[in-house]
Short mmCIF file of C-alpha atoms in Angstrom, two decimals:
data_model
loop_
_atom_site.label_atom_id
_atom_site.label_comp_id
_atom_site.label_asym_id
_atom_site.label_seq_id
_atom_site.Cartn_x
_atom_site.Cartn_y
_atom_site.Cartn_z
CA ASP A 795 22.22 38.92 -88.99
CA ALA A 796 22.43 39.50 -92.73
CA LYS A 797 22.19 43.02 -94.12
CA THR A 798 19.33 44.59 -96.00
CA THR A 799 19.19 47.41 -98.54
CA GLN A 800 16.33 49.89 -98.74
CA PRO A 801 15.79 53.19 -100.55
CA ASN A 802 16.47 56.18 -98.31
CA SER A 803 13.10 57.77 -98.93
CA MET A 804 9.81 57.39 -100.76
CA GLU A 805 6.76 59.53 -101.27
CA SER A 806 3.15 58.54 -101.56
CA ASN A 807 -0.22 60.19 -101.89
CA GLU A 808 -2.86 59.62 -99.30
CA GLU A 809 -5.31 56.80 -100.06
CA GLU A 810 -2.95 55.24 -102.60
CA PRO A 811 -1.05 51.96 -102.20
CA VAL A 812 2.63 52.04 -101.26
CA HIS A 813 5.20 49.39 -102.10
CA LEU A 814 8.35 49.55 -99.99
CA PRO A 815 11.14 47.37 -101.39
CA CYS A 816 13.91 45.59 -99.51
CA ASN A 817 16.84 43.61 -100.87
CA HIS A 818 18.46 40.92 -98.78
CA SER A 819 20.58 38.89 -101.16
CA THR A 820 22.61 37.19 -98.40
CA ILE A 821 19.60 35.90 -96.48
CA SER A 822 20.08 32.49 -94.87
CA GLY A 823 17.57 29.68 -94.57
CA THR A 824 16.74 30.45 -90.94
CA ASP A 825 16.35 34.22 -91.33
CA TYR A 826 12.89 35.66 -90.87
CA ILE A 827 12.10 38.92 -92.67
CA HIS A 828 10.76 41.50 -90.22
CA TRP A 829 9.35 44.96 -90.87
CA TYR A 830 9.12 47.65 -88.24
CA ARG A 831 8.27 51.30 -88.50
CA GLN A 832 9.18 54.23 -86.31
CA LEU A 833 7.27 57.46 -85.92
CA PRO A 834 9.18 60.52 -84.68
CA SER A 835 10.19 60.32 -81.01
CA GLN A 836 8.65 56.89 -80.55
CA GLY A 837 9.95 53.36 -80.29
CA PRO A 838 9.71 51.12 -83.34
CA GLU A 839 6.38 49.44 -83.98
CA TYR A 840 6.11 45.90 -85.29
CA VAL A 841 4.44 45.76 -88.69
CA ILE A 842 4.75 42.26 -90.10
CA HIS A 843 7.13 39.39 -90.62
CA GLY A 844 7.44 36.27 -92.73
CA LEU A 845 9.69 33.41 -93.75
CA THR A 846 8.77 32.16 -97.22
CA SER A 847 5.10 32.73 -97.96
CA ASN A 848 3.37 36.04 -98.44
CA VAL A 849 1.76 37.34 -95.28
CA ASN A 850 -1.18 39.62 -94.59
CA ASN A 851 -2.30 41.33 -91.43
CA ARG A 852 -4.44 44.31 -90.52
CA MET A 853 -1.58 46.74 -91.05
CA ALA A 854 0.06 45.55 -94.24
CA SER A 855 0.99 42.77 -96.59
CA LEU A 856 4.43 41.26 -97.09
CA ALA A 857 5.36 39.86 -100.47
CA ILE A 858 8.44 37.65 -100.43
CA ALA A 859 10.28 36.75 -103.61
CA GLU A 860 10.52 33.09 -104.46
CA ASP A 861 14.30 33.08 -103.93
CA ARG A 862 13.84 35.15 -100.72
CA LYS A 863 16.47 37.63 -101.83
CA SER A 864 14.01 40.48 -101.76
CA SER A 865 10.68 41.43 -100.24
CA THR A 866 8.12 44.21 -100.49
CA LEU A 867 6.02 45.73 -97.76
CA ILE A 868 2.66 46.80 -99.11
CA LEU A 869 0.48 49.41 -97.47
CA HIS A 870 -2.80 49.10 -99.31
CA ARG A 871 -4.09 52.61 -98.66
CA ALA A 872 -1.58 55.06 -97.23
CA THR A 873 -2.78 57.50 -94.60
CA LEU A 874 -1.02 60.47 -93.09
CA ARG A 875 -0.42 58.37 -89.98
CA ASP A 876 1.65 55.95 -92.03
CA ALA A 877 4.38 58.56 -92.48
CA ALA A 878 7.35 56.99 -90.70
CA VAL A 879 10.71 55.34 -91.18
CA TYR A 880 10.23 51.73 -92.25
CA TYR A 881 12.91 49.19 -91.39
CA CYS A 882 13.39 45.83 -93.09
CA ILE A 883 15.37 43.51 -90.83
CA LEU A 884 16.50 39.90 -91.00
CA ARG A 885 16.35 37.93 -87.80
CA ASP A 886 17.80 34.49 -87.21
CA PHE A 887 15.22 32.31 -85.50
CA ASN A 888 17.80 29.80 -84.33
CA TYR A 889 20.19 32.28 -82.73
CA GLY A 890 21.80 30.39 -79.85
CA GLY A 891 18.52 29.29 -78.33
CA SER A 892 17.72 32.90 -77.47
CA GLN A 893 15.95 35.42 -79.64
CA GLY A 894 18.28 36.87 -82.28
CA ASN A 895 18.87 40.57 -82.02
CA LEU A 896 17.42 43.06 -84.47
CA ILE A 897 20.05 45.08 -86.29
CA PHE A 898 18.58 48.26 -87.77
CA GLY A 899 19.77 49.77 -91.03
CA LYS A 900 18.87 53.27 -92.13
CA GLY A 901 15.39 52.31 -93.30
CA THR A 902 13.10 54.09 -95.75
CA LYS A 903 11.53 57.37 -94.75
CA LEU A 904 8.01 57.37 -96.12
CA SER A 905 6.29 60.70 -96.69
CA VAL A 906 2.55 60.78 -97.34
CA LYS A 907 1.01 63.73 -99.12
CA PRO A 908 -2.60 64.71 -98.44
CA GLY B 1111 0.50 43.06 -80.28
CA ALA B 1112 2.24 42.64 -76.97
CA VAL B 1113 2.91 45.65 -74.78
CA VAL B 1114 6.30 46.83 -73.58
CA SER B 1115 6.28 49.72 -71.15
CA GLN B 1116 9.34 51.90 -70.74
CA HIS B 1117 9.72 54.46 -67.98
CA PRO B 1118 10.43 57.33 -67.75
CA SER B 1119 9.65 58.75 -71.16
CA ARG B 1120 11.80 61.79 -70.51
CA VAL B 1121 14.48 62.57 -67.97
CA ILE B 1122 16.84 65.46 -67.42
CA CYS B 1123 19.75 64.92 -65.10
CA LYS B 1124 22.88 66.72 -64.01
CA SER B 1125 26.26 65.69 -65.27
CA GLY B 1126 27.84 63.10 -62.99
CA THR B 1127 24.61 61.62 -61.70
CA SER B 1128 23.09 58.23 -62.55
CA VAL B 1129 19.81 57.54 -64.27
CA LYS B 1130 17.80 54.31 -64.26
CA ILE B 1131 15.46 53.37 -67.09
CA GLU B 1132 12.94 50.57 -66.67
CA CYS B 1133 11.53 48.29 -69.34
CA ARG B 1134 8.61 45.99 -68.59
CA SER B 1135 6.84 43.42 -70.71
CA LEU B 1136 3.24 43.66 -69.57
CA ASP B 1137 1.55 40.65 -71.08
CA PHE B 1138 4.23 38.17 -72.00
CA GLN B 1139 7.43 36.71 -70.66
CA ALA B 1140 10.46 38.34 -72.19
CA THR B 1141 13.23 35.80 -72.32
CA THR B 1142 15.46 38.29 -74.07
CA MET B 1143 15.65 42.05 -73.85
CA PHE B 1144 17.61 44.44 -76.00
CA TRP B 1145 18.72 47.98 -75.32
CA TYR B 1146 19.24 50.48 -78.13
CA ARG B 1147 20.42 54.05 -78.38
CA GLN B 1148 19.38 56.47 -81.09
CA PHE B 1149 20.97 59.82 -81.84
CA PRO B 1150 19.07 62.48 -83.83
CA LYS B 1151 18.45 61.59 -87.47
CA GLN B 1152 20.21 58.27 -87.05
CA SER B 1153 19.06 54.69 -86.86
CA LEU B 1154 18.87 52.58 -83.71
CA MET B 1155 22.17 51.22 -82.48
CA LEU B 1156 22.14 48.04 -80.43
CA MET B 1157 23.90 48.50 -77.11
CA ALA B 1158 23.41 45.18 -75.37
CA THR B 1159 21.41 41.98 -75.23
CA SER B 1160 20.33 40.36 -72.01
CA ASN B 1161 18.72 37.05 -71.21
CA GLU B 1162 16.80 36.65 -67.97
CA GLY B 1163 19.11 35.61 -65.16
CA SER B 1164 22.29 36.06 -67.19
CA LYS B 1165 24.83 38.80 -67.63
CA ALA B 1166 24.21 41.12 -70.53
CA THR B 1167 26.23 40.87 -73.71
CA TYR B 1168 27.45 44.28 -74.80
CA GLU B 1169 28.16 45.41 -78.33
CA GLN B 1170 31.63 46.54 -79.24
CA GLY B 1171 32.34 50.04 -78.03
CA VAL B 1172 29.66 50.08 -75.32
CA GLU B 1173 31.10 50.40 -71.82
CA LYS B 1174 29.54 47.78 -69.57
CA ASP B 1175 30.57 49.63 -66.40
CA LYS B 1176 28.87 52.77 -67.60
CA PHE B 1177 25.66 51.20 -68.90
CA LEU B 1178 24.57 48.72 -66.26
CA ILE B 1179 21.90 46.29 -67.36
CA ASN B 1180 19.89 44.11 -65.04
CA HIS B 1181 17.39 41.51 -66.25
CA ALA B 1182 16.33 39.89 -63.01
CA SER B 1183 12.91 38.69 -64.07
CA LEU B 1184 11.05 37.69 -67.21
CA THR B 1185 9.12 40.94 -67.20
CA LEU B 1186 11.63 43.57 -66.14
CA SER B 1187 14.97 44.86 -67.34
CA THR B 1188 16.69 48.04 -66.25
CA LEU B 1189 19.40 50.17 -67.83
CA THR B 1190 21.36 52.44 -65.52
CA VAL B 1191 23.48 55.15 -67.07
CA THR B 1192 26.15 55.82 -64.45
CA SER B 1193 28.02 59.10 -64.11
CA ALA B 1194 26.12 60.54 -67.04
CA HIS B 1195 27.73 63.18 -69.24
CA PRO B 1196 26.25 65.42 -71.94
CA GLU B 1197 27.47 63.07 -74.67
CA ASP B 1198 25.21 60.37 -73.17
CA SER B 1199 22.18 62.47 -74.07
CA SER B 1200 20.19 60.33 -76.49
CA PHE B 1201 16.98 58.42 -77.07
CA TYR B 1202 17.18 55.04 -75.33
CA ILE B 1203 14.84 52.27 -76.43
CA CYS B 1204 14.28 48.81 -75.03
CA SER B 1205 12.91 45.80 -76.82
CA ALA B 1206 11.51 42.61 -75.36
CA SER B 1207 11.30 39.31 -77.15
CA GLY B 1208 9.67 36.05 -76.25
CA GLN B 1209 7.19 33.54 -77.49
CA VAL B 1210 4.22 35.70 -78.40
CA GLY B 1211 1.83 34.09 -80.77
CA TRP B 1212 3.49 32.78 -83.89
CA GLY B 1213 7.05 33.56 -84.78
CA THR B 1214 9.64 35.66 -83.09
CA GLU B 1215 8.34 39.19 -82.86
CA ALA B 1216 10.16 41.69 -80.73
CA PHE B 1217 8.23 44.55 -79.21
CA PHE B 1218 9.58 47.94 -78.32
CA GLY B 1219 9.07 50.39 -75.52
CA GLN B 1220 8.13 53.98 -76.15
CA GLY B 1221 11.68 55.16 -75.61
CA THR B 1222 13.34 57.42 -73.02
CA ARG B 1223 14.69 60.81 -73.97
CA LEU B 1224 17.72 61.43 -71.75
CA THR B 1225 19.16 64.91 -71.52
CA VAL B 1226 22.28 65.41 -69.44
CA VAL B 1227 22.98 69.02 -68.50
#
């Protein structure tokens, strides 16, 4: 799986939008962009994923650059419960017929101020 | 999203004993399961990948005879830490992947905090 680059940490105020960037300049045509987040002492939680088009779900939005070399996870209104480490991961859909593994980088630690 | 249940959530064992951790996909068939280990303030490190009915594929540096992985069914995988030592103390997390809805989501268990004393 290709590597991603994220800022180590970000801060946000409660009720404000948060834009978490991710660079993946070596992304291949079959790589999906996945976002997970991890709260302390818990397993990672799936947030959203996409291939080419922007995606929305109840948790967040994913904006994917036209060249797919970068993406941004958007939390529309940050809450204290959104404080977590957010991981941007590329996953090859065509990995050997099985599901490609998820390789975690260091992620972005998001702090939310009340 | 789909549910992956991991058990136990915490375990303390004596040095030299073995510990088994279970990972179950509750509402979907997990064709592939992954096992990760996470040390404090670090990211998740992939230990091994297993496909149902096949031998697990271990990452470089992970001892397959120490970390036994069994994936006998589409809903259950187990990780057994054999002859555990204090340096094996860590947060172990499983992930299950299969065709759930659209795309290729993987879902994670709650993690198991292993402390070897």
